[in-house]
Short mmCIF file of C-alpha atoms and ligand atoms in Angstrom, two decimals:
data_model
loop_
_atom_site.label_atom_id
_atom_site.label_comp_id
_atom_site.label_asym_id
_atom_site.label_seq_id
_atom_site.Cartn_x
_atom_site.Cartn_y
_atom_site.Cartn_z
CA UNK A 1 32.41 -38.64 123.54
CA UNK A 2 29.41 -40.93 124.01
CA UNK A 3 27.50 -38.04 125.49
CA UNK A 4 28.42 -35.86 122.55
CA UNK A 5 27.27 -38.49 120.06
CA UNK A 6 24.09 -39.00 122.06
CA UNK A 7 23.28 -35.32 121.91
CA UNK A 8 23.74 -35.18 118.15
CA UNK A 9 21.82 -38.37 117.50
CA UNK A 10 19.03 -37.14 119.71
CA UNK A 11 18.84 -33.76 117.99
CA UNK A 12 18.76 -35.42 114.60
CA UNK A 13 16.06 -37.83 115.73
CA UNK A 14 14.00 -34.96 117.08
CA UNK A 15 14.27 -33.03 113.83
CA UNK A 16 13.39 -36.02 111.67
CA UNK A 17 10.37 -36.66 113.84
CA UNK A 18 9.27 -33.04 113.52
CA UNK A 19 9.77 -33.08 109.76
CA UNK A 20 7.77 -36.28 109.40
CA UNK A 21 4.93 -34.85 111.40
CA UNK A 22 4.94 -31.81 109.08
CA UNK A 23 5.29 -33.71 105.81
CA UNK A 24 3.48 -31.17 103.68
CA UNK A 25 5.44 -28.12 104.73
CA UNK A 26 8.68 -30.09 104.57
CA UNK A 27 7.92 -31.17 101.00
CA UNK A 28 6.96 -27.61 100.08
CA UNK A 29 10.30 -26.44 101.41
CA UNK A 30 12.14 -29.08 99.40
CA UNK A 31 10.28 -27.99 96.26
CA UNK A 32 10.96 -24.30 96.75
CA UNK A 33 14.64 -24.98 97.26
CA UNK A 34 14.72 -27.58 94.50
CA UNK A 35 13.23 -25.28 91.89
CA UNK A 36 15.45 -22.39 92.91
CA UNK A 37 18.61 -24.50 92.81
CA UNK A 38 17.54 -26.16 89.58
CA UNK A 39 17.64 -22.87 87.61
CA UNK A 40 21.39 -22.30 87.80
CA UNK A 41 21.78 -26.07 87.34
CA UNK A 42 20.03 -25.96 83.97
CA UNK A 43 22.02 -22.94 82.92
CA UNK A 44 25.16 -24.77 83.93
CA UNK A 45 24.27 -27.82 81.85
CA UNK A 46 23.66 -25.62 78.81
CA UNK A 47 26.88 -23.63 79.14
CA UNK A 48 28.87 -26.75 79.94
CA UNK A 49 27.61 -28.56 76.85
CA UNK A 50 28.20 -25.58 74.57
CA UNK A 51 31.69 -25.36 76.00
CA UNK A 52 32.27 -28.97 75.07
CA UNK A 53 31.00 -28.36 71.54
CA UNK A 54 33.19 -25.31 71.18
CA UNK A 55 36.13 -27.30 72.49
CA UNK A 56 35.66 -29.81 69.69
CA UNK A 57 35.81 -27.08 67.09
CA UNK A 58 38.61 -25.15 68.71
CA UNK A 59 41.29 -27.68 67.61
CA UNK A 60 40.64 -26.82 64.00
CA UNK A 61 42.68 -24.23 62.12
CA UNK A 62 41.59 -20.68 62.41
CA UNK A 63 42.91 -19.21 59.12
CA UNK A 64 42.74 -20.74 55.65
CA UNK A 65 45.12 -19.53 52.93
CA UNK A 66 43.82 -20.37 49.49
CA UNK A 67 46.66 -19.99 47.00
CA UNK A 68 46.49 -18.65 43.47
CA UNK A 69 45.49 -21.33 40.98
CA UNK A 70 48.52 -20.68 38.81
CA UNK A 71 51.01 -20.62 41.67
CA UNK A 72 54.60 -21.75 41.06
CA UNK A 73 56.31 -24.41 43.15
CA UNK A 74 59.01 -22.02 44.43
CA UNK A 75 56.40 -19.47 45.56
CA UNK A 76 54.88 -22.23 47.67
CA UNK A 77 58.32 -22.90 49.11
CA UNK A 78 58.70 -19.24 50.07
CA UNK A 79 55.30 -19.30 51.66
CA UNK A 80 56.21 -22.43 53.60
CA UNK A 81 59.32 -20.68 54.93
CA UNK A 82 57.36 -17.57 55.87
CA UNK A 83 54.88 -19.69 57.79
CA UNK A 84 57.50 -21.78 59.58
CA UNK A 85 59.40 -18.67 60.68
CA UNK A 86 56.35 -16.69 61.77
CA UNK A 87 56.43 -16.26 65.60
CA UNK A 88 52.64 -16.14 65.98
CA UNK A 89 51.88 -19.43 64.26
CA UNK A 90 51.52 -22.66 66.19
CA UNK A 91 50.94 -25.19 63.42
CA UNK A 92 50.04 -25.19 59.78
CA UNK A 93 49.14 -27.82 57.26
CA UNK A 94 49.51 -27.86 53.49
CA UNK A 95 46.75 -29.45 51.49
CA UNK A 96 47.47 -29.73 47.80
CA UNK A 97 44.69 -29.26 45.30
CA UNK A 98 44.90 -32.94 44.31
CA UNK A 99 44.51 -34.08 47.86
CA UNK A 100 41.59 -31.74 48.44
CA UNK A 101 39.97 -33.00 45.26
CA UNK A 102 40.33 -36.60 46.37
CA UNK A 103 38.84 -35.84 49.75
CA UNK A 104 35.95 -34.03 48.21
CA UNK A 105 35.20 -37.03 46.01
CA UNK A 106 35.34 -39.39 48.96
CA UNK A 107 33.13 -37.39 51.23
CA UNK A 108 29.59 -38.66 51.02
CA UNK A 109 27.14 -35.96 50.17
CA UNK A 110 29.61 -33.95 48.14
CA UNK A 111 30.77 -36.95 46.10
CA UNK A 112 27.92 -36.57 43.65
CA UNK A 113 28.69 -32.99 42.96
CA UNK A 114 32.39 -33.66 42.65
CA UNK A 115 31.82 -36.49 40.19
CA UNK A 116 29.82 -34.23 37.97
CA UNK A 117 32.67 -31.78 37.64
CA UNK A 118 35.37 -32.90 35.27
CA UNK A 119 38.28 -30.66 36.16
CA UNK A 120 39.58 -30.01 39.72
CA UNK A 121 38.51 -26.47 40.53
CA UNK A 122 40.27 -26.39 43.90
CA UNK A 123 43.38 -24.39 44.78
CA UNK A 124 46.30 -25.46 46.95
CA UNK A 125 45.77 -24.34 50.50
CA UNK A 126 47.38 -23.85 53.87
CA UNK A 127 45.43 -24.26 57.08
CA UNK A 128 47.00 -22.23 59.84
CA UNK A 129 46.52 -22.39 63.61
CA UNK A 130 47.88 -19.29 65.37
CA UNK A 131 49.29 -19.54 68.89
CA UNK A 132 46.84 -16.97 70.07
CA UNK A 133 43.24 -17.31 68.97
CA UNK A 134 41.82 -14.07 70.22
CA UNK A 135 39.93 -12.19 67.50
CA UNK A 136 42.48 -9.35 67.29
CA UNK A 137 45.46 -11.60 66.59
CA UNK A 138 43.53 -13.56 64.03
CA UNK A 139 42.39 -10.45 62.25
CA UNK A 140 45.94 -9.04 62.18
CA UNK A 141 47.40 -12.31 60.87
CA UNK A 142 44.70 -12.61 58.30
CA UNK A 143 45.46 -9.10 56.96
CA UNK A 144 49.20 -9.79 56.96
CA UNK A 145 48.86 -13.07 55.09
CA UNK A 146 46.44 -11.63 52.59
CA UNK A 147 49.35 -9.47 51.39
CA UNK A 148 51.71 -12.40 50.90
CA UNK A 149 52.71 -13.29 47.39
CA UNK A 150 50.80 -16.24 46.00
CA UNK A 151 47.89 -15.93 48.38
CA UNK A 152 44.54 -15.52 46.70
CA UNK A 153 42.39 -15.34 49.82
CA UNK A 154 43.31 -15.44 53.49
CA UNK A 155 40.17 -16.34 55.36
CA UNK A 156 39.60 -16.27 59.08
CA UNK A 157 37.29 -19.20 59.56
CA UNK A 158 36.45 -19.37 63.14
CA UNK A 159 35.79 -15.94 64.51
CA UNK A 160 32.41 -17.23 65.54
CA UNK A 161 34.11 -19.58 67.98
CA UNK A 162 35.64 -16.64 69.77
CA UNK A 163 32.28 -15.01 69.86
CA UNK A 164 30.81 -18.18 71.22
CA UNK A 165 33.50 -18.27 73.84
CA UNK A 166 32.83 -14.76 75.04
CA UNK A 167 29.16 -15.62 75.08
CA UNK A 168 29.90 -18.66 77.18
CA UNK A 169 31.99 -16.57 79.54
CA UNK A 170 29.01 -14.29 79.88
CA UNK A 171 26.91 -17.37 80.58
CA UNK A 172 29.26 -18.44 83.33
CA UNK A 173 29.05 -15.00 84.90
CA UNK A 174 25.28 -15.20 84.66
CA UNK A 175 25.34 -18.54 86.47
CA UNK A 176 27.41 -17.12 89.28
CA UNK A 177 25.23 -14.05 89.67
CA UNK A 178 22.19 -16.30 89.70
CA UNK A 179 23.78 -18.60 92.26
CA UNK A 180 24.63 -15.69 94.54
CA UNK A 181 21.20 -14.09 94.25
CA UNK A 182 19.35 -17.35 94.78
CA UNK A 183 21.75 -18.20 97.59
CA UNK A 184 20.69 -15.07 99.44
CA UNK A 185 17.05 -15.83 98.72
CA UNK A 186 17.37 -19.38 100.03
CA UNK A 187 19.18 -18.27 103.16
CA UNK A 188 16.33 -15.83 103.77
CA UNK A 189 13.64 -18.43 103.09
CA UNK A 190 15.20 -21.04 105.33
CA UNK A 191 15.96 -18.45 107.98
CA UNK A 192 12.32 -17.42 107.97
CA UNK A 193 11.05 -20.99 108.20
CA UNK A 194 13.39 -21.72 111.07
CA UNK A 195 12.37 -18.48 112.78
CA UNK A 196 8.74 -19.59 112.67
CA UNK A 197 9.69 -22.94 114.15
CA UNK A 198 11.61 -21.22 116.92
CA UNK A 199 8.54 -19.16 117.67
CA UNK A 200 6.38 -22.26 118.04
CA UNK A 201 8.99 -23.75 120.36
CA UNK A 202 9.48 -20.62 122.38
CA UNK A 203 8.40 -22.16 125.64
CA UNK A 204 10.59 -25.18 125.27
CA UNK A 205 13.58 -22.98 124.53
CA UNK A 206 12.83 -20.72 127.49
CA UNK A 207 12.46 -23.63 129.92
CA UNK A 208 15.51 -25.38 128.51
CA UNK A 209 17.60 -22.28 129.03
CA UNK A 210 16.34 -21.91 132.59
CA UNK A 211 17.31 -25.44 133.51
CA UNK A 212 20.77 -25.25 132.02
CA UNK A 213 20.71 -25.78 128.26
CA UNK A 214 23.65 -24.24 126.44
CA UNK A 215 23.11 -22.13 123.35
CA UNK A 216 24.58 -24.88 121.21
CA UNK A 217 22.10 -27.40 122.62
CA UNK A 218 19.26 -25.13 121.60
CA UNK A 219 20.79 -24.31 118.25
CA UNK A 220 21.59 -27.91 117.32
CA UNK A 221 18.18 -29.24 116.19
CA UNK A 222 17.53 -26.10 114.17
CA UNK A 223 20.89 -26.36 112.45
CA UNK A 224 20.10 -29.95 111.59
CA UNK A 225 16.71 -28.86 110.31
CA UNK A 226 18.33 -26.21 108.10
CA UNK A 227 20.92 -28.64 106.79
CA UNK A 228 18.25 -31.26 106.10
CA UNK A 229 16.14 -28.71 104.21
CA UNK A 230 19.28 -28.01 102.18
CA UNK A 231 19.89 -31.70 101.55
CA UNK A 232 16.28 -32.29 100.55
CA UNK A 233 16.27 -29.19 98.35
CA UNK A 234 19.55 -30.18 96.71
CA UNK A 235 18.29 -33.69 95.96
CA UNK A 236 15.02 -32.30 94.62
CA UNK A 237 16.98 -29.95 92.36
CA UNK A 238 19.06 -32.87 91.15
CA UNK A 239 15.98 -34.97 90.35
CA UNK A 240 14.41 -32.03 88.49
CA UNK A 241 17.62 -31.48 86.53
CA UNK A 242 17.92 -35.17 85.64
CA UNK A 243 14.30 -35.19 84.54
CA UNK A 244 14.64 -32.08 82.38
CA UNK A 245 17.87 -33.21 80.72
CA UNK A 246 16.56 -36.72 79.97
CA UNK A 247 13.35 -35.27 78.63
CA UNK A 248 15.35 -32.95 76.38
CA UNK A 249 17.65 -35.75 75.20
CA UNK A 250 14.68 -37.98 74.54
CA UNK A 251 12.92 -35.35 72.46
CA UNK A 252 15.96 -34.40 70.38
CA UNK A 253 16.97 -38.01 69.73
CA UNK A 254 14.81 -38.11 66.57
CA UNK A 255 16.07 -34.82 65.26
CA UNK A 256 19.67 -35.75 65.99
CA UNK A 257 19.16 -38.99 64.08
CA UNK A 258 17.96 -37.07 61.03
CA UNK A 259 21.23 -35.20 61.02
CA UNK A 260 23.26 -38.35 61.74
CA UNK A 261 24.49 -36.70 64.90
CA UNK A 262 24.75 -38.22 68.33
CA UNK A 263 24.29 -34.87 69.99
CA UNK A 264 22.82 -35.01 73.49
CA UNK A 265 23.10 -32.94 76.66
CA UNK A 266 25.65 -34.39 79.06
CA UNK A 267 24.75 -34.37 82.74
CA UNK A 268 26.82 -32.46 85.28
CA UNK A 269 29.81 -34.40 86.59
CA UNK A 270 29.76 -36.08 89.98
CA UNK A 271 31.88 -33.29 91.47
CA UNK A 272 29.53 -30.60 90.22
CA UNK A 273 26.56 -32.59 91.50
CA UNK A 274 28.09 -33.13 94.91
CA UNK A 275 29.11 -29.51 95.27
CA UNK A 276 25.59 -28.45 94.28
CA UNK A 277 24.17 -30.57 97.09
CA UNK A 278 26.90 -29.50 99.50
CA UNK A 279 26.22 -25.84 98.83
CA UNK A 280 22.50 -26.43 99.33
CA UNK A 281 23.26 -27.98 102.71
CA UNK A 282 25.58 -25.10 103.49
CA UNK A 283 22.93 -22.53 102.59
CA UNK A 284 20.41 -24.29 104.84
CA UNK A 285 22.88 -24.32 107.67
CA UNK A 286 23.74 -20.63 107.28
CA UNK A 287 20.06 -19.70 107.06
CA UNK A 288 19.16 -21.47 110.26
CA UNK A 289 22.33 -20.35 112.05
CA UNK A 290 21.51 -16.69 111.48
CA UNK A 291 17.86 -17.22 112.44
CA UNK A 292 18.72 -19.04 115.66
CA UNK A 293 21.46 -16.57 116.47
CA UNK A 294 19.03 -13.66 116.27
CA UNK A 295 16.39 -15.43 118.35
CA UNK A 296 18.88 -16.58 120.96
CA UNK A 297 20.15 -13.09 121.53
CA UNK A 298 16.54 -12.00 122.01
CA UNK A 299 16.02 -14.77 124.56
CA UNK A 300 19.23 -13.86 126.34
CA UNK A 301 18.25 -10.22 126.49
CA UNK A 302 15.44 -10.84 128.95
CA UNK B 1 27.07 -24.38 149.86
CA UNK B 2 25.08 -21.18 149.21
CA UNK B 3 26.39 -17.88 150.49
CA UNK B 4 25.15 -14.30 150.00
CA UNK B 5 27.37 -11.40 150.98
CA UNK B 6 25.83 -7.90 151.07
CA UNK B 7 23.75 -8.64 147.99
CA UNK B 8 21.64 -5.93 146.39
CA UNK B 9 19.36 -6.41 143.43
CA UNK B 10 17.74 -3.62 141.52
CA UNK B 11 15.72 -4.36 138.40
CA UNK B 12 16.08 -1.78 135.62
CA UNK B 13 13.51 0.94 136.15
CA UNK B 14 12.48 -0.35 139.55
CA UNK B 15 13.44 0.17 143.19
CA UNK B 16 15.67 -2.30 145.00
CA UNK B 17 14.05 -5.73 145.16
CA UNK B 18 16.71 -6.99 147.59
CA UNK B 19 18.80 -4.95 150.03
CA UNK B 20 21.95 -5.97 151.92
CA UNK B 21 21.20 -9.66 151.94
CA UNK B 22 23.78 -11.80 153.75
CA UNK B 23 23.00 -15.44 154.42
CA UNK B 24 24.45 -18.89 154.35
CA UNK B 25 22.77 -22.21 153.63
CA UNK B 26 24.74 -25.38 154.29
CA UNK B 27 24.45 -28.75 152.65
CA UNK B 28 21.39 -30.82 153.53
CA UNK B 29 19.46 -27.91 155.03
CA UNK B 30 15.74 -27.37 154.50
CA UNK B 31 15.11 -23.63 154.30
CA UNK B 32 11.75 -21.91 153.98
CA UNK B 33 11.75 -18.41 152.54
CA UNK B 34 8.70 -16.41 153.43
CA UNK B 35 7.38 -12.87 153.26
CA UNK B 36 4.60 -10.81 151.75
CA UNK B 37 3.94 -10.73 148.05
CA UNK B 38 6.61 -8.62 146.37
CA UNK B 39 9.04 -9.07 149.26
CA UNK B 40 11.71 -10.45 146.95
CA UNK B 41 11.40 -14.23 147.45
CA UNK B 42 11.44 -15.12 143.76
CA UNK B 43 14.27 -12.70 143.15
CA UNK B 44 16.39 -14.32 145.84
CA UNK B 45 15.80 -17.79 144.36
CA UNK B 46 16.67 -16.49 140.89
CA UNK B 47 19.94 -15.11 142.24
CA UNK B 48 20.80 -18.51 143.70
CA UNK B 49 20.12 -20.29 140.41
CA UNK B 50 22.02 -17.74 138.33
CA UNK B 51 18.88 -16.67 136.49
CA UNK B 52 19.43 -13.10 137.68
CA UNK B 53 22.72 -11.47 138.60
CA UNK B 54 23.16 -9.28 141.68
CA UNK B 55 23.52 -5.53 141.19
CA UNK B 56 26.20 -5.54 143.90
CA UNK B 57 27.59 -7.96 146.46
CA UNK B 58 28.60 -11.57 145.90
CA UNK B 59 26.67 -14.79 145.50
CA UNK B 60 28.77 -17.89 146.13
CA UNK B 61 27.59 -21.37 145.13
CA UNK B 62 30.02 -24.10 146.20
CA UNK B 63 32.61 -21.33 146.57
CA UNK B 64 32.02 -20.24 142.99
CA UNK B 65 31.30 -16.53 142.53
CA UNK B 66 28.17 -16.42 140.39
CA UNK B 67 28.47 -12.72 139.61
CA UNK B 68 31.90 -13.29 138.06
CA UNK B 69 30.76 -16.24 135.97
CA UNK B 70 30.89 -15.87 132.20
CA UNK B 71 27.50 -16.11 130.46
CA UNK B 72 28.66 -19.26 128.70
CA UNK B 73 29.32 -20.92 132.08
CA UNK B 74 25.86 -20.17 133.49
CA UNK B 75 24.12 -23.20 131.95
CA UNK B 76 26.51 -25.50 133.78
CA UNK B 77 25.80 -23.74 137.09
CA UNK B 78 22.07 -24.10 136.54
CA UNK B 79 22.37 -27.85 136.02
CA UNK B 80 23.48 -28.17 139.65
CA UNK B 81 19.98 -27.13 140.71
CA UNK B 82 16.63 -28.71 140.45
CA UNK B 83 14.26 -25.81 139.78
CA UNK B 84 10.54 -25.82 140.47
CA UNK B 85 8.94 -22.66 139.15
CA UNK B 86 6.01 -20.74 140.47
CA UNK B 87 4.12 -21.43 137.23
CA UNK B 88 5.46 -25.02 136.74
CA UNK B 89 6.74 -24.17 133.27
CA UNK B 90 5.67 -27.59 132.06
CA UNK B 91 5.59 -28.18 128.31
CA UNK B 92 2.04 -28.93 127.30
CA UNK B 93 2.88 -30.22 123.82
CA UNK B 94 4.40 -33.46 125.13
CA UNK B 95 3.59 -36.22 127.58
CA UNK B 96 4.82 -36.56 131.16
CA UNK B 97 7.70 -38.84 130.20
CA UNK B 98 9.05 -36.32 127.68
CA UNK B 99 8.64 -33.43 130.11
CA UNK B 100 10.81 -35.20 132.66
CA UNK B 101 13.26 -36.20 129.91
CA UNK B 102 14.21 -32.59 129.10
CA UNK B 103 16.91 -32.04 131.75
CA UNK B 104 18.47 -35.41 130.94
CA UNK B 105 18.62 -34.61 127.24
CA UNK B 106 20.24 -31.30 128.09
CA UNK B 107 22.87 -33.29 129.98
CA UNK B 108 23.30 -35.67 127.05
CA UNK B 109 21.70 -38.64 128.80
CA UNK B 110 19.45 -40.54 126.38
CA UNK B 111 18.17 -44.01 125.63
CA UNK B 112 17.54 -46.71 128.22
CA UNK B 113 19.62 -44.96 130.91
CA UNK B 114 17.36 -41.93 130.55
CA UNK B 115 14.26 -44.12 130.57
CA UNK B 116 15.28 -45.75 133.84
CA UNK B 117 15.92 -42.43 135.54
CA UNK B 118 12.72 -40.85 134.23
CA UNK B 119 10.62 -43.70 135.57
CA UNK B 120 12.43 -43.55 138.90
CA UNK B 121 11.68 -39.83 139.17
CA UNK B 122 8.02 -40.30 138.21
CA UNK B 123 7.82 -43.11 140.74
CA UNK B 124 9.13 -40.86 143.52
CA UNK B 125 6.34 -38.34 142.95
CA UNK B 126 3.69 -41.04 142.45
CA UNK B 127 3.11 -40.49 138.73
CA UNK B 128 4.58 -43.69 137.36
CA UNK B 129 1.27 -44.74 135.84
CA UNK B 130 0.90 -41.45 134.00
CA UNK B 131 4.06 -41.34 131.94
CA UNK B 132 2.12 -41.32 128.64
CA UNK B 133 -0.47 -38.77 129.80
CA UNK B 134 -0.39 -35.19 128.63
CA UNK B 135 0.19 -32.65 131.44
CA UNK B 136 -3.04 -30.83 130.65
CA UNK B 137 -5.01 -33.91 131.75
CA UNK B 138 -3.39 -33.85 135.20
CA UNK B 139 -4.78 -32.15 138.30
CA UNK B 140 -3.01 -29.11 139.75
CA UNK B 141 -1.29 -31.22 142.39
CA UNK B 142 -0.23 -33.79 139.83
CA UNK B 143 1.18 -31.08 137.57
CA UNK B 144 3.20 -29.74 140.49
CA UNK B 145 4.49 -33.24 141.23
CA UNK B 146 5.43 -33.60 137.57
CA UNK B 147 7.42 -30.37 137.87
CA UNK B 148 9.18 -31.86 140.89
CA UNK B 149 9.98 -35.05 138.96
CA UNK B 150 11.55 -32.94 136.22
CA UNK B 151 13.57 -31.02 138.82
CA UNK B 152 14.97 -34.12 140.51
CA UNK B 153 15.54 -36.39 137.53
CA UNK B 154 19.12 -35.28 137.00
CA UNK B 155 19.83 -35.81 140.73
CA UNK B 156 20.72 -32.23 141.67
CA UNK B 157 22.26 -31.55 145.06
CA UNK B 158 20.13 -28.42 145.53
CA UNK B 159 16.38 -28.16 145.01
CA UNK B 160 14.82 -24.73 144.65
CA UNK B 161 11.04 -24.37 144.67
CA UNK B 162 9.11 -21.13 144.19
CA UNK B 163 5.71 -21.35 145.92
CA UNK B 164 5.20 -25.01 144.98
CA UNK B 165 1.96 -25.21 146.96
CA UNK B 166 0.71 -21.74 146.09
CA UNK B 167 -2.42 -22.73 144.18
CA UNK B 168 -3.10 -26.05 145.89
CA UNK B 169 -5.57 -26.96 148.58
CA UNK B 170 -4.25 -28.18 151.87
CA UNK B 171 -4.33 -31.89 151.19
CA UNK B 172 -2.31 -31.58 147.99
CA UNK B 173 0.02 -29.09 149.64
CA UNK B 174 1.01 -31.44 152.44
CA UNK B 175 1.48 -34.21 149.89
CA UNK B 176 3.93 -32.02 147.97
CA UNK B 177 5.75 -31.01 151.12
CA UNK B 178 6.24 -34.61 152.17
CA UNK B 179 7.95 -35.27 148.84
CA UNK B 180 10.41 -32.49 149.66
CA UNK B 181 11.05 -33.90 153.12
CA UNK B 182 11.88 -37.25 151.55
CA UNK B 183 14.55 -35.58 149.45
CA UNK B 184 15.95 -33.81 152.47
CA UNK B 185 16.30 -37.23 154.13
CA UNK B 186 18.76 -38.28 151.44
CA UNK B 187 20.92 -35.16 151.85
CA UNK B 188 19.54 -32.80 149.24
CA UNK B 189 19.67 -29.09 150.10
CA UNK B 190 16.23 -27.56 149.71
CA UNK B 191 15.11 -23.93 149.50
CA UNK B 192 11.36 -23.31 149.29
CA UNK B 193 9.66 -19.95 148.93
CA UNK B 194 6.20 -20.06 150.49
CA UNK B 195 3.51 -17.90 152.04
CA UNK B 196 2.63 -20.22 154.89
CA UNK B 197 5.48 -22.05 156.52
CA UNK B 198 4.60 -25.54 157.74
CA UNK B 199 5.87 -26.69 161.10
CA UNK B 200 8.71 -29.02 160.28
CA UNK B 201 11.60 -30.20 162.36
CA UNK B 202 15.12 -29.69 161.12
CA UNK B 203 14.17 -26.67 159.06
CA UNK B 204 14.96 -23.00 159.11
CA UNK B 205 12.82 -20.07 158.06
CA UNK B 206 14.08 -16.85 156.49
CA UNK B 207 11.68 -13.94 156.33
CA UNK B 208 11.91 -11.17 153.76
CA UNK B 209 10.28 -7.81 154.25
CA UNK B 210 10.42 -5.31 151.40
CA UNK B 211 13.67 -6.80 150.18
CA UNK B 212 15.33 -6.98 153.57
CA UNK B 213 16.05 -10.07 155.61
CA UNK B 214 14.41 -9.96 159.04
CA UNK B 215 16.41 -11.15 161.97
N1 ADP C 401 11.80 -8.74 136.06
C1 ADP C 401 11.47 -7.74 136.90
N2 ADP C 401 11.57 -6.46 136.49
C2 ADP C 401 11.28 -5.44 137.31
N3 ADP C 401 10.87 -5.60 138.56
C3 ADP C 401 10.74 -6.84 139.04
C4 ADP C 401 11.03 -7.98 138.23
N4 ADP C 401 10.82 -9.10 138.97
C5 ADP C 401 10.42 -8.68 140.17
N5 ADP C 401 10.38 -7.34 140.21
C6 ADP C 401 10.02 -6.53 141.38
O1 ADP C 401 10.86 -6.89 142.45
C7 ADP C 401 10.13 -6.98 143.64
C8 ADP C 401 10.27 -8.36 144.25
O2 ADP C 401 9.62 -9.29 143.41
P1 ADP C 401 9.61 -10.86 143.67
O3 ADP C 401 11.00 -11.29 143.92
O4 ADP C 401 8.89 -11.52 142.56
O5 ADP C 401 8.74 -10.96 145.01
P2 ADP C 401 7.97 -12.21 145.61
O6 ADP C 401 8.40 -13.42 144.87
O7 ADP C 401 8.39 -12.23 147.05
O8 ADP C 401 6.52 -11.91 145.47
C9 ADP C 401 8.68 -6.64 143.30
O9 ADP C 401 8.46 -5.28 143.64
C10 ADP C 401 8.60 -6.83 141.83
O10 ADP C 401 7.69 -5.92 141.26
MG1 MG C 402 7.34 -14.75 143.71
#
């Protein structure tokens, strides 16, 4: 056990020493990995924040039924029954014209306009949330309700949300494709760097093998090196991402204030951050493992 | 300790480097292996250390059949030996101390325990004052002694040296040989390939001729 710990501590020490003596190339490596990992990170932050925005809007009704101005009370009752019995409807809310009028007068910005109009021009209305909010269902419901007696206009409000959602799904797919592509690239880059290091330490590896080093002894420092490149790259990516997001938030603060909005980009959660760093470490490890594996089999061949 | 039974070795694309070798070396023996250049001395040493495998026949080390050993087990066999190579195989990118440290690190010995052993080994070959020097600054004899320090630092029970005095003048050569004799005194088995066999008591000489052992 002590021996095992010793061997790992010693390999780690060796690698840190080597990295410190090659500060420039180590930093370059961190930057290359950092920039590459940062790209899907930024995309993630954008998609994640749009998702959150869309989530806020999603709770709102999808179809508005504006009733005829001269509607009778018993027609409204029939409508209410139709809505409550409809299997595709989750919730609905009745807003009478008086209530709507009051709200309009209270709302700042529209109050002025409302006060200048003497008579309430608004109709009674139902706001309907279907169980299913895919565009097809909403369109079908909207057509069906348009034909109901007493309905002036049935209006599907939020088709754009669905479009946004499918766009966001596309965004998520784009992130994954980017992650996979960059993952391969990083494995190749790290593998190549490690391969060069192996070449410069050829003699040491050869002698070590001759005097009884196991493959895992030889592999160990390179695996640590790969993992450390991953760690450094992941942290660099995180710093870049933090910098970019704060810069963005700082520069939109003024604009957001103009619109009385507190909109800002939220940072990735801790879990996302940790898994970003963990996958960077993993990529480094895989890259160096493949590189060392190839070189070792070459050494073993002769 | 070391036993060869009808061992043949043929390198790919070459004729037989060793033919029908049968021999036995017991613990604590000092054995000189001699013969013309290309006779097969290095090959025989490599077979002992598990660096090459026999084409046919069996090589037994401590009753362990080397030819049947899995590749993954070879490193552990090699750690039983202290190897001194014909071309030293010193690492010129690090100082003497770190060169001698290599076998210990491979065995997972580090820290102050390693330091003690490294200095003891350097002391035995008379290089204690040079632990911080780079090997390139050492003379040929000193480099060879450094190689010996590296071979003995993990206290192997068998020392194998391939022409350790090959490129040295006589004074250095006898210095190196006396280091080997000192190890024999403490019970280490020693096999040395050499062109000119010194006259030493308690030693045996094996002569190879075109891959065959001469009686
Ligand atoms: N790796 C090798 N591949 C092919 N032939 C080899 C190899 N090593 C040695 N030989 C051949 O085997 C024979 C014995 O070589 P070696 O054991 O080095 O002799 P010595 O050490 O006595 O000079 C020589 O003919 C040499 O050319
Ligand atoms: Mg030779």
